[in-house]
mmCIF file of C-alpha atoms and ligand atoms in Angstrom:
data_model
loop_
_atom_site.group_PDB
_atom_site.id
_atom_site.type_symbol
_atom_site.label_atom_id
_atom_site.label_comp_id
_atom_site.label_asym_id
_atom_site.label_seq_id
_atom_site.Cartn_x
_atom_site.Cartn_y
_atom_site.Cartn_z
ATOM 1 C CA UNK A 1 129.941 91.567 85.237
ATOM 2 C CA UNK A 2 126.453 91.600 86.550
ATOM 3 C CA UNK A 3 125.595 92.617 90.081
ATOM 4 C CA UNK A 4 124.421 88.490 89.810
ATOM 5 C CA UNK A 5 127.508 87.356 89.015
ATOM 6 C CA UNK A 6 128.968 88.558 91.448
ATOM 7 C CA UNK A 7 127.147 87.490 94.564
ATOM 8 C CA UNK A 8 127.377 84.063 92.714
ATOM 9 C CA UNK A 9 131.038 84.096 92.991
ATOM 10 C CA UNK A 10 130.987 85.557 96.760
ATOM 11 C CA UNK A 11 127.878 84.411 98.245
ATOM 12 C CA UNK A 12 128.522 86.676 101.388
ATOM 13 C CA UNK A 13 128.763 90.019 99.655
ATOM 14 C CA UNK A 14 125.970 91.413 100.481
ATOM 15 C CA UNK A 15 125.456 90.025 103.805
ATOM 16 C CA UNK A 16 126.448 92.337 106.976
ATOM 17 C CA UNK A 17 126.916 91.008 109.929
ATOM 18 C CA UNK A 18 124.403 90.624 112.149
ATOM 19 C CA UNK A 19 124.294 91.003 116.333
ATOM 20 C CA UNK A 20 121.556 91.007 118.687
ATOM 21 C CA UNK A 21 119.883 89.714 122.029
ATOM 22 C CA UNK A 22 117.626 87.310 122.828
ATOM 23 C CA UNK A 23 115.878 86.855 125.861
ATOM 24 C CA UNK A 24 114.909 83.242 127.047
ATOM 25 C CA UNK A 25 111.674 82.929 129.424
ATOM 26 C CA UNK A 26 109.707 80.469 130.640
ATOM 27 C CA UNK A 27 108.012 78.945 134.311
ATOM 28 C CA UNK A 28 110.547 77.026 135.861
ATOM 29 C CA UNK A 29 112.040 73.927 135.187
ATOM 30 C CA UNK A 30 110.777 73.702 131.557
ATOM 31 C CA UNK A 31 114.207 73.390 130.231
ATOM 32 C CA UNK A 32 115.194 77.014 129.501
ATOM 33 C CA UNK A 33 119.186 76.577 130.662
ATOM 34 C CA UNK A 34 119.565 73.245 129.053
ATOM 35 C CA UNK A 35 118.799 75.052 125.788
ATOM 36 C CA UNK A 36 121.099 77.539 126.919
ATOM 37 C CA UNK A 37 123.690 75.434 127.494
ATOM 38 C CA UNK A 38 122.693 73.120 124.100
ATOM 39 C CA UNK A 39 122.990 76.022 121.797
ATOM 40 C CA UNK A 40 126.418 77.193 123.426
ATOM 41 C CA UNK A 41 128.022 73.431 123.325
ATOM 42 C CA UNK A 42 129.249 74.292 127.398
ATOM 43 C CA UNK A 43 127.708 74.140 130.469
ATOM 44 C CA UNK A 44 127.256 77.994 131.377
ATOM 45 C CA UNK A 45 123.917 77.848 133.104
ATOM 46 C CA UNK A 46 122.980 75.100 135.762
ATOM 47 C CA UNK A 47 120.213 72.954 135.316
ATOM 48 C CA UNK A 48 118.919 70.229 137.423
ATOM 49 C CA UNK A 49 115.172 68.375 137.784
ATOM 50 C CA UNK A 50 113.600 71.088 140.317
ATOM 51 C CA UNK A 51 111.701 74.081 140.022
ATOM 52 C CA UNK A 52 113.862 77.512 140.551
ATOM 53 C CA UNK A 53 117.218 76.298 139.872
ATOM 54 C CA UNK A 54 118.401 79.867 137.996
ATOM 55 C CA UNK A 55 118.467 82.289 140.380
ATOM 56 C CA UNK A 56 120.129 85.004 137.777
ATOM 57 C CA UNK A 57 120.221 86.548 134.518
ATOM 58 C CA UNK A 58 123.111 84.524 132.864
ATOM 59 C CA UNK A 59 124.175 85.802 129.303
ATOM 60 C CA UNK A 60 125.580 83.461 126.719
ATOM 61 C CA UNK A 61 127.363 84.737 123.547
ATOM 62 C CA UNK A 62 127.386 82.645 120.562
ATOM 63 C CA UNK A 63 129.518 84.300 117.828
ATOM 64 C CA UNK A 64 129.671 82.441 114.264
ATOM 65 C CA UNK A 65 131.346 84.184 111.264
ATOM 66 C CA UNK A 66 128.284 85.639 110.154
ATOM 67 C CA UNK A 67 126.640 86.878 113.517
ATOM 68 C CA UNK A 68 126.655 87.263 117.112
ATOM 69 C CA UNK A 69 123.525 86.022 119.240
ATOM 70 C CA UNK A 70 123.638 87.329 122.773
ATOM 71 C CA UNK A 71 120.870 84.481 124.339
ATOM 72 C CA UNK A 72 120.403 85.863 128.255
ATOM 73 C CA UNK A 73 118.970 82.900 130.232
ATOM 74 C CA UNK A 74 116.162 84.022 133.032
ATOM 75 C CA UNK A 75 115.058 82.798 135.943
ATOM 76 C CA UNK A 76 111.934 80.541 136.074
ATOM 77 C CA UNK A 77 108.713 83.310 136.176
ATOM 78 C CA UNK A 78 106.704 81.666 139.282
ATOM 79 C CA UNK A 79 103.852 82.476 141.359
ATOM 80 C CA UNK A 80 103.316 81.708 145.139
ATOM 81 C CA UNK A 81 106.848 81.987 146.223
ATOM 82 C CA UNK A 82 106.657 85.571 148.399
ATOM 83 C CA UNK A 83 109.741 85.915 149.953
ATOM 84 C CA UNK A 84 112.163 88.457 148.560
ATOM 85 C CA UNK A 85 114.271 85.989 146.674
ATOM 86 C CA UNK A 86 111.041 85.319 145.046
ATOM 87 C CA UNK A 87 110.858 88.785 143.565
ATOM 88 C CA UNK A 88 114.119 89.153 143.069
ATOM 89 C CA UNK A 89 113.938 86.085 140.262
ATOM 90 C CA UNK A 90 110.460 87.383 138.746
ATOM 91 C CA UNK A 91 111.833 90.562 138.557
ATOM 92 C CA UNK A 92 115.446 89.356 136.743
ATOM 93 C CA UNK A 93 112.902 87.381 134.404
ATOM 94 C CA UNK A 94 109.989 90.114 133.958
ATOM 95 C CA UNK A 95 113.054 93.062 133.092
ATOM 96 C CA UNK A 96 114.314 90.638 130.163
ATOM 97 C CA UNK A 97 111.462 90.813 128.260
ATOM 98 C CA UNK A 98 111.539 94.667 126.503
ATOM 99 C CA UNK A 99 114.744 95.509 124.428
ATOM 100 C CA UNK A 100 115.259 92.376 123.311
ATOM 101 C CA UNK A 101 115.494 91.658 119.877
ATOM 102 C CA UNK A 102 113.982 88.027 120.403
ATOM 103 C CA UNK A 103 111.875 86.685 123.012
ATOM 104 C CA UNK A 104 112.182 82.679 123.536
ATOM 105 C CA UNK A 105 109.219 81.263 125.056
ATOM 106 C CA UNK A 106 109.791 77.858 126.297
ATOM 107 C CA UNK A 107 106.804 75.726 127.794
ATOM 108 C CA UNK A 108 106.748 72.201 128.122
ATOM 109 C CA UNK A 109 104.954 69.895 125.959
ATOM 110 C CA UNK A 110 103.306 67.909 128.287
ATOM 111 C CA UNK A 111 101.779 70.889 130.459
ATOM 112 C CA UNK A 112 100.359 74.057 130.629
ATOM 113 C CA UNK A 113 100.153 75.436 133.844
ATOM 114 C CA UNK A 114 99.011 78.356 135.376
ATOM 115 C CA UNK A 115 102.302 79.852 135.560
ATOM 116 C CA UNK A 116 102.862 79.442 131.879
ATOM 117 C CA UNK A 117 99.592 81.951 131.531
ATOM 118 C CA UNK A 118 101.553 84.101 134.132
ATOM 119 C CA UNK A 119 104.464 84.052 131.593
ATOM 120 C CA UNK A 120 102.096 84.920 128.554
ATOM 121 C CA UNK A 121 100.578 87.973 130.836
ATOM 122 C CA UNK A 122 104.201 89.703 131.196
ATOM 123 C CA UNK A 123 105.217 88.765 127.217
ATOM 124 C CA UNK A 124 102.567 91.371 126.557
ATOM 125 C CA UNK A 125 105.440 94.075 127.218
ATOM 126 C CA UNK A 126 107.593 92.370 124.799
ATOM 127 C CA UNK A 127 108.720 94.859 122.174
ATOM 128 C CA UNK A 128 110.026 92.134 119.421
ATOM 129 C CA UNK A 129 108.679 89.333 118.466
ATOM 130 C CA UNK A 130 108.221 86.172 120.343
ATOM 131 C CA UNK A 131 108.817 82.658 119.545
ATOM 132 C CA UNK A 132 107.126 79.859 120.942
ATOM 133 C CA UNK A 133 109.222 77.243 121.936
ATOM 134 C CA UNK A 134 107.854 73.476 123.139
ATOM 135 C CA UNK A 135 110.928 71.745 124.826
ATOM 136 C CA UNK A 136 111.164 67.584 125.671
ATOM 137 C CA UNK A 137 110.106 66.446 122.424
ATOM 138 C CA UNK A 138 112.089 63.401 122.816
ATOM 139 C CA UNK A 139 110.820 60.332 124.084
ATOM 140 C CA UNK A 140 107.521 60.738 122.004
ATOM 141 C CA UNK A 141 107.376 57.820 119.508
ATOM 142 C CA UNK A 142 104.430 59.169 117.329
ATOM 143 C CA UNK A 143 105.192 62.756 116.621
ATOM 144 C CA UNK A 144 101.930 63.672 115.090
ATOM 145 C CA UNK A 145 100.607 63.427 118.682
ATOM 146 C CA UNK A 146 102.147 66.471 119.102
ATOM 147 C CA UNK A 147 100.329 68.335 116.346
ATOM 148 C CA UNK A 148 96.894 69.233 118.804
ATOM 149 C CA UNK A 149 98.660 70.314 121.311
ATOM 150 C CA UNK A 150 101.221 72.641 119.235
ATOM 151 C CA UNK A 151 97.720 73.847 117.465
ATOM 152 C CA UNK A 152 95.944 74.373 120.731
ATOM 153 C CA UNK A 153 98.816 76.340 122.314
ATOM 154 C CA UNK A 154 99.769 78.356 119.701
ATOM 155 C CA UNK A 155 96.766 79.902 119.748
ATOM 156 C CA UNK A 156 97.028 81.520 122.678
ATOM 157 C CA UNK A 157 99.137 84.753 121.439
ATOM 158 C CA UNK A 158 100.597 85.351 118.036
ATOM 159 C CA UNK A 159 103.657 83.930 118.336
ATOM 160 C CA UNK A 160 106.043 84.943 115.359
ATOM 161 C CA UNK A 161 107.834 81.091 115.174
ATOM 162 C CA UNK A 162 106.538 77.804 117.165
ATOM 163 C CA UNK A 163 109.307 75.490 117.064
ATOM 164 C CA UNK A 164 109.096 71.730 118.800
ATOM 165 C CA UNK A 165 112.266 70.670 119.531
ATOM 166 C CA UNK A 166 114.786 68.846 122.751
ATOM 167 C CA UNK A 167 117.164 70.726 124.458
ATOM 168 C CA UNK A 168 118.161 68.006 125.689
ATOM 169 C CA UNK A 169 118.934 65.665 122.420
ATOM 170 C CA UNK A 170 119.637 68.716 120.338
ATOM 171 C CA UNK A 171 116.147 68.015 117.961
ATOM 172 C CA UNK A 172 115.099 71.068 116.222
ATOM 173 C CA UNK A 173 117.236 73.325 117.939
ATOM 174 C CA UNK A 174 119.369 74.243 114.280
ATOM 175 C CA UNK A 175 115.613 75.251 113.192
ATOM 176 C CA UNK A 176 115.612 77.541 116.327
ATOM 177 C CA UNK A 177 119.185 79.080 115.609
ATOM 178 C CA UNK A 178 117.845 79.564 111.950
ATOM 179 C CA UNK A 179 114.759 81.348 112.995
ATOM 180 C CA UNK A 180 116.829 83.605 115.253
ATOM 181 C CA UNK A 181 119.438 84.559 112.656
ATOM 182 C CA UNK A 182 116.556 85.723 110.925
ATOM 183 C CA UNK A 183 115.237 88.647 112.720
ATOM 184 C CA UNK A 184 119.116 89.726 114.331
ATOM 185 C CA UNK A 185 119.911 93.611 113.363
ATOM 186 C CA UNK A 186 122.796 94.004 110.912
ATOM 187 C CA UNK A 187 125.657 95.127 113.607
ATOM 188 C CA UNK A 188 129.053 94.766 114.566
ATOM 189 C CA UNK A 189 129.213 92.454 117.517
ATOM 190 C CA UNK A 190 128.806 93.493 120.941
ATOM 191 C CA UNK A 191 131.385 91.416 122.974
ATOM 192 C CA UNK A 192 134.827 89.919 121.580
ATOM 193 C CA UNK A 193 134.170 86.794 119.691
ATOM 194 C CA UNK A 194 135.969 84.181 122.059
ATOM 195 C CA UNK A 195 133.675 85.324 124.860
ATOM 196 C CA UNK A 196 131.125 82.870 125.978
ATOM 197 C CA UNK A 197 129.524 84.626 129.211
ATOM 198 C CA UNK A 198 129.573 88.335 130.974
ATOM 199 C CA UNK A 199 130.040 85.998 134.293
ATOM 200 C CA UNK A 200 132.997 85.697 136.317
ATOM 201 C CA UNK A 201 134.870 82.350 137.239
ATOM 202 C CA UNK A 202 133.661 83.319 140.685
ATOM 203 C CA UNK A 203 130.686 83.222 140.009
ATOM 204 C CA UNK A 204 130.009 80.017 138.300
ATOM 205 C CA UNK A 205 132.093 78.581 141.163
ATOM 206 C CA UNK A 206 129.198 79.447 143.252
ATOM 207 C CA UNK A 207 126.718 78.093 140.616
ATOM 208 C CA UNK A 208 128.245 74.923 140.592
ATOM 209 C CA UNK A 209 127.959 74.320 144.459
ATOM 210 C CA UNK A 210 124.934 75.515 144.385
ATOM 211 C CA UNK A 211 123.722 72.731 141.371
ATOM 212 C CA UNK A 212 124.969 69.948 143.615
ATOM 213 C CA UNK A 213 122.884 71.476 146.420
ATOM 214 C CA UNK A 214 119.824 71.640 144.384
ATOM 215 C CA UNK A 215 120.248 68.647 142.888
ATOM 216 C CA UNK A 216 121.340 66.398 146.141
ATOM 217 C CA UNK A 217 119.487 67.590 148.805
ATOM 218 C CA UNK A 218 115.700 66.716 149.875
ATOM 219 C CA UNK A 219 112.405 68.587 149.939
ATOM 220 C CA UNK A 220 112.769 72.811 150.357
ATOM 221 C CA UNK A 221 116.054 72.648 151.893
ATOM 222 C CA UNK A 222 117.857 74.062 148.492
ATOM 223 C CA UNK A 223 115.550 77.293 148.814
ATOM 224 C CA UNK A 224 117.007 77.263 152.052
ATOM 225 C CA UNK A 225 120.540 77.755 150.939
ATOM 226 C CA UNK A 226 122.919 79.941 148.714
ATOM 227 C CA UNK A 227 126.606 79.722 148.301
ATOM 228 C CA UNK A 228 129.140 82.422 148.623
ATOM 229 C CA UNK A 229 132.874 82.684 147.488
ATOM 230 C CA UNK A 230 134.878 84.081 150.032
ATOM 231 C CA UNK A 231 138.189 83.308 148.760
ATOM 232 C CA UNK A 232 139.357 82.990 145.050
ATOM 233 C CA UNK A 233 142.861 82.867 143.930
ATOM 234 C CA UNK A 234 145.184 81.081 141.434
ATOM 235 C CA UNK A 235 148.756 79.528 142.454
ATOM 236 C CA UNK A 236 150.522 77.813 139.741
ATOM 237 C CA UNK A 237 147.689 77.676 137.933
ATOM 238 C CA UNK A 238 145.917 75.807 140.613
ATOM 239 C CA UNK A 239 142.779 77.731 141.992
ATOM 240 C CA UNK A 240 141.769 78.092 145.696
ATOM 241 C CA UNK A 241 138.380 78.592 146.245
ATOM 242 C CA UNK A 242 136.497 78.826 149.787
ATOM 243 C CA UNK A 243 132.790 79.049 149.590
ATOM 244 C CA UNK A 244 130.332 79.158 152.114
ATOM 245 C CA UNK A 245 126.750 77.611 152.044
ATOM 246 C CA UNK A 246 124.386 80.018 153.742
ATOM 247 C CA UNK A 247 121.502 78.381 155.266
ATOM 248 C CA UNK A 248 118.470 79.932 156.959
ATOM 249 C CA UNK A 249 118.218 78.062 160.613
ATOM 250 C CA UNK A 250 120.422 76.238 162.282
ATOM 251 C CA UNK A 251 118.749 73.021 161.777
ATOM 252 C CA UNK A 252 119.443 72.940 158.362
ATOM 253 C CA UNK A 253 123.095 72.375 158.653
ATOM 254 C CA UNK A 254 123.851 69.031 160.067
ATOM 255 C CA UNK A 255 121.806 67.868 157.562
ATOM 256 C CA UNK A 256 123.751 69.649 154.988
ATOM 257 C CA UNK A 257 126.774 68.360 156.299
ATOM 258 C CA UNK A 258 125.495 64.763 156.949
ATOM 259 C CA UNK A 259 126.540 61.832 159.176
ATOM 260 C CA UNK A 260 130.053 62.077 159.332
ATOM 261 C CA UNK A 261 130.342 65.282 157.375
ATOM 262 C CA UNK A 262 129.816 62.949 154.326
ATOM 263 C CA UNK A 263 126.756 64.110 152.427
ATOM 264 C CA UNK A 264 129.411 67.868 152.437
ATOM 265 C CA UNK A 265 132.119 65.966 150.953
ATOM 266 C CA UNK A 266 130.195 64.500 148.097
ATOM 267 C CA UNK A 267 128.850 67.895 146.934
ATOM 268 C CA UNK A 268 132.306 69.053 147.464
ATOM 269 C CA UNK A 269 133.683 66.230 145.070
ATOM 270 C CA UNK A 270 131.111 66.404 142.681
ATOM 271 C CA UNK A 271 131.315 70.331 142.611
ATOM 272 C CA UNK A 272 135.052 70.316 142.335
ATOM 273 C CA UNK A 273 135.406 68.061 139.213
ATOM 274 C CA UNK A 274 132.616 70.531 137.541
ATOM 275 C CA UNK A 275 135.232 73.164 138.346
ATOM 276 C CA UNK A 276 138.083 71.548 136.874
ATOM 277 C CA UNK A 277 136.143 70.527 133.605
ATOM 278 C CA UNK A 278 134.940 74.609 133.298
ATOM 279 C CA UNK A 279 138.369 76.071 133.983
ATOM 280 C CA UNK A 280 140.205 73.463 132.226
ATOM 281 C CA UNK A 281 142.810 73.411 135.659
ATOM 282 C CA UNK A 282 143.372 71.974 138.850
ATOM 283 C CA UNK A 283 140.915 73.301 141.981
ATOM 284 C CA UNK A 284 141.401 73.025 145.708
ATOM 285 C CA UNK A 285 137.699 73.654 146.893
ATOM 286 C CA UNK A 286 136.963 74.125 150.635
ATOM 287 C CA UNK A 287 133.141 74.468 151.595
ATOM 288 C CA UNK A 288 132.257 75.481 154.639
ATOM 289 C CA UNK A 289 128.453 75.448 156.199
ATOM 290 C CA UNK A 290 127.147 78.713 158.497
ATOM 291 C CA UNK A 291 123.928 79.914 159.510
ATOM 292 C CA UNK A 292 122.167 83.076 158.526
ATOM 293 C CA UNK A 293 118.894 83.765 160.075
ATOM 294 C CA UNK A 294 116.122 84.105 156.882
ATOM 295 C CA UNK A 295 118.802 85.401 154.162
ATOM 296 C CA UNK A 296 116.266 84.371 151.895
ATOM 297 C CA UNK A 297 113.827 86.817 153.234
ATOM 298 C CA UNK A 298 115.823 90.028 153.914
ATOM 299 C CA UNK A 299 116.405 92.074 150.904
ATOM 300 C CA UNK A 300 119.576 93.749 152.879
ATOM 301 C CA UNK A 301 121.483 90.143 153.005
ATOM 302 C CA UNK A 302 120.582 89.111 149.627
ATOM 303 C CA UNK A 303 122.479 92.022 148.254
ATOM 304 C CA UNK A 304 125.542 91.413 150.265
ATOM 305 C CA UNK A 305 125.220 87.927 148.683
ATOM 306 C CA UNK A 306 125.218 88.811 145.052
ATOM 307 C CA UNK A 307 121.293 89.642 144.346
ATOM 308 C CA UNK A 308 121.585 92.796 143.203
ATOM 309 C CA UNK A 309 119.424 94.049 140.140
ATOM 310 C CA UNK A 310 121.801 95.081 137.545
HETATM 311 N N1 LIG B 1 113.481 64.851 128.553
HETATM 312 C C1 LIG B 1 113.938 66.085 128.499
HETATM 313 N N2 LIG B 1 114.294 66.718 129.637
HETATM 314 C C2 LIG B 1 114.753 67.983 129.538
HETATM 315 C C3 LIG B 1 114.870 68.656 128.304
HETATM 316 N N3 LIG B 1 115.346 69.904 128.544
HETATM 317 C C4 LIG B 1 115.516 69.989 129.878
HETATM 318 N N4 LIG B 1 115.162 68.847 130.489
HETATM 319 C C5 LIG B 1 115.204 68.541 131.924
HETATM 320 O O1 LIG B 1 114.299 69.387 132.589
HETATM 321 C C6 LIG B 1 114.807 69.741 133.890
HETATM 322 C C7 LIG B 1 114.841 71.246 134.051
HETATM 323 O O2 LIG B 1 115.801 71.787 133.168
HETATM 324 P P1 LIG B 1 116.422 73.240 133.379
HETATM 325 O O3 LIG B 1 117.193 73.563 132.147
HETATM 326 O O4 LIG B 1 117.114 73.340 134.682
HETATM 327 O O5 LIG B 1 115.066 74.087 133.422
HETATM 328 P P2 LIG B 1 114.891 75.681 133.609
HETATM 329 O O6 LIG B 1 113.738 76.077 132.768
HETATM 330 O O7 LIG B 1 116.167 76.385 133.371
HETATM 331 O O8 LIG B 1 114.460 75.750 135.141
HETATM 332 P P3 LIG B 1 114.583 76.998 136.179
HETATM 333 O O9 LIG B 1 115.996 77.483 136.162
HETATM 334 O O10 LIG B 1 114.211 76.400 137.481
HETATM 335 O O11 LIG B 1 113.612 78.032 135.725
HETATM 336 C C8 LIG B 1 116.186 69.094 133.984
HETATM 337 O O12 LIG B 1 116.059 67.873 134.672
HETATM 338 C C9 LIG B 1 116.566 68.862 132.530
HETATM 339 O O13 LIG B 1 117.447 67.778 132.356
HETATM 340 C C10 LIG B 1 114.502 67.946 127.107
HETATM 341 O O14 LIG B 1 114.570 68.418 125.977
HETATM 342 N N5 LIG B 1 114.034 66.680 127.287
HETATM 343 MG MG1 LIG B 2 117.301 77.553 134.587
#
């Protein structure tokens, strides 16, 4: 039988399996953890409508029979911000760029900012190649609209893919996927197939307070604030978590809390059943509000809050 033949009768013969990373990058709020969290099928990154809502490298492992993609999902690269949160995110963003065997570069499609040139400036230390990726296509009726802008932006660097597509309707993304597979290294995989994230339960406890806080609260007051688990343990398969929302001045708390303690207990409910839907299992969540004088500034606090550079 011919070597042919064969691969005609087992397609897969010939193909090893393939494993590698992929970085995703981007200003902020252009959609990079809804495509995250779109390619994956689960919510493991939080999103919401505001600039800086990913505060931390998040990984993502997508494992199919045929490869393993390991997408790590960045916080928003921004300028102006100078505290040291600020550089903290830039630098989780700017250190994902080398070693990767993929870099995702999502911009909007209905702006180009500034901050997107910012991001173009740092993808000049990218060792791999580097797709350009124009998120929120839906909601445009005539898509050849598109086609000046696509032209006029991929022009700007020599991008190895540009692919249009929604995050948020799921448009395109396959082409993405497709694109990826492409360029992975033939390897074994890297984490145990049934793994979806290198983060803890603890952790996206936290993330999920902290969504609700970015999402429900007004003007800079989620800068303001970051959550902390103090307590997590599981009874009869029920978990017990306490967190704490750390907020910069003292002001800032009643209106946290709101009249009556109610605006608290909303973020509370609406944090809790996020819990229960990503843990598949009961939760008793307690929040408590405290005060602690410009965390946000003071590189020694952040790291006793979980913003450490890994
Ligand atoms: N219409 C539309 N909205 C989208 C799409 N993708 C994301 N969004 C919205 O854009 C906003 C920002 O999305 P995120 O995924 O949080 O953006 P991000 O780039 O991760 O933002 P940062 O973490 O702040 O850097 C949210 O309100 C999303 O619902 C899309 O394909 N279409
Ligand atoms: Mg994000």
């Amino acid at each position: 039988m011919s070597d042919d033949e064969l691969k005609q009768m087992m397609p897969n013969v010939d193909k090893k399996f393939r494993c590698g990373y992929v970085a995703i990058v981007g200003r902020p709020n252009v959609g990079k953890s809804t495509l995250l969290n779109r390619i994956l099928g689960q919510k493991i990154s939080i999103t919401a409508n505001r600039p800086q809502t990913t505060r931390h490298r998040i990984i993502g492992v997508k494992t199919t029979p045929t490869n393993q993609v390991v997408y790590v999902d960045t916080p928003g690269m921004h300028l102006g911000g100078k505290r040291a949160i600020n550089r903290y995110m830039n630098r989780a963003a700017n250190s994902s760029i080398a070693d990767v065997d993929v870099v995702i570069f999502v911009v909007d499609r209905l702006r180009w900012t500034e901050e997107d040139d910012n991001v173009l400036q740092k993808l000049e230390q990218a060792t791999g190649p580097v797709f350009l990726v124009v998120n929120k296509i839906d909601g445009i009726t005539r898509k050849e609209s598109l086609l000046p802008h696509l032209q006029d932006i991929s022009q700007r660097r020599n991008f190895s893919q540009v692919i249009p597509l929604s995050a948020q309707t799921g448009e395109g993304v396959d082409r993405l996927e497709q694109a990826v597979d492409e360029l992975l290294p033939e390897s074994g995989p890297f984490f145990p197939k049934d793994q979806v994230t290198d983060r803890s339960e603890r952790f996206m406890a936290a993330e999920l307070v902290r969504e609700k806080l970015v999402r429900g609260l007004a003007q800079e007051l989620p800068y303001s604030t970051t959550v902390e688990i103090e307590k997590f343990t599981v009874e009869n398969d029920v978990r017990h978590i306490h967190a704490v929302i750390w907020v910069e001045r003292d002001g800032q708390k009643g209106i946290i809390i709101g009249k009556q303690g109610k605006q608290l207990k909303r973020i509370g409910e609406q944090a809790r059943k996020d819990m229960e839907r990503a843990f598949d299992g009961k939760v008793f969540l307690q929040l408590w509000v405290k005060v602690r004088q410009g965390w946000a500034d003071d590189e020694r606090a952040l790291r006793s809050l979980g913003y450490q550079d890994d």
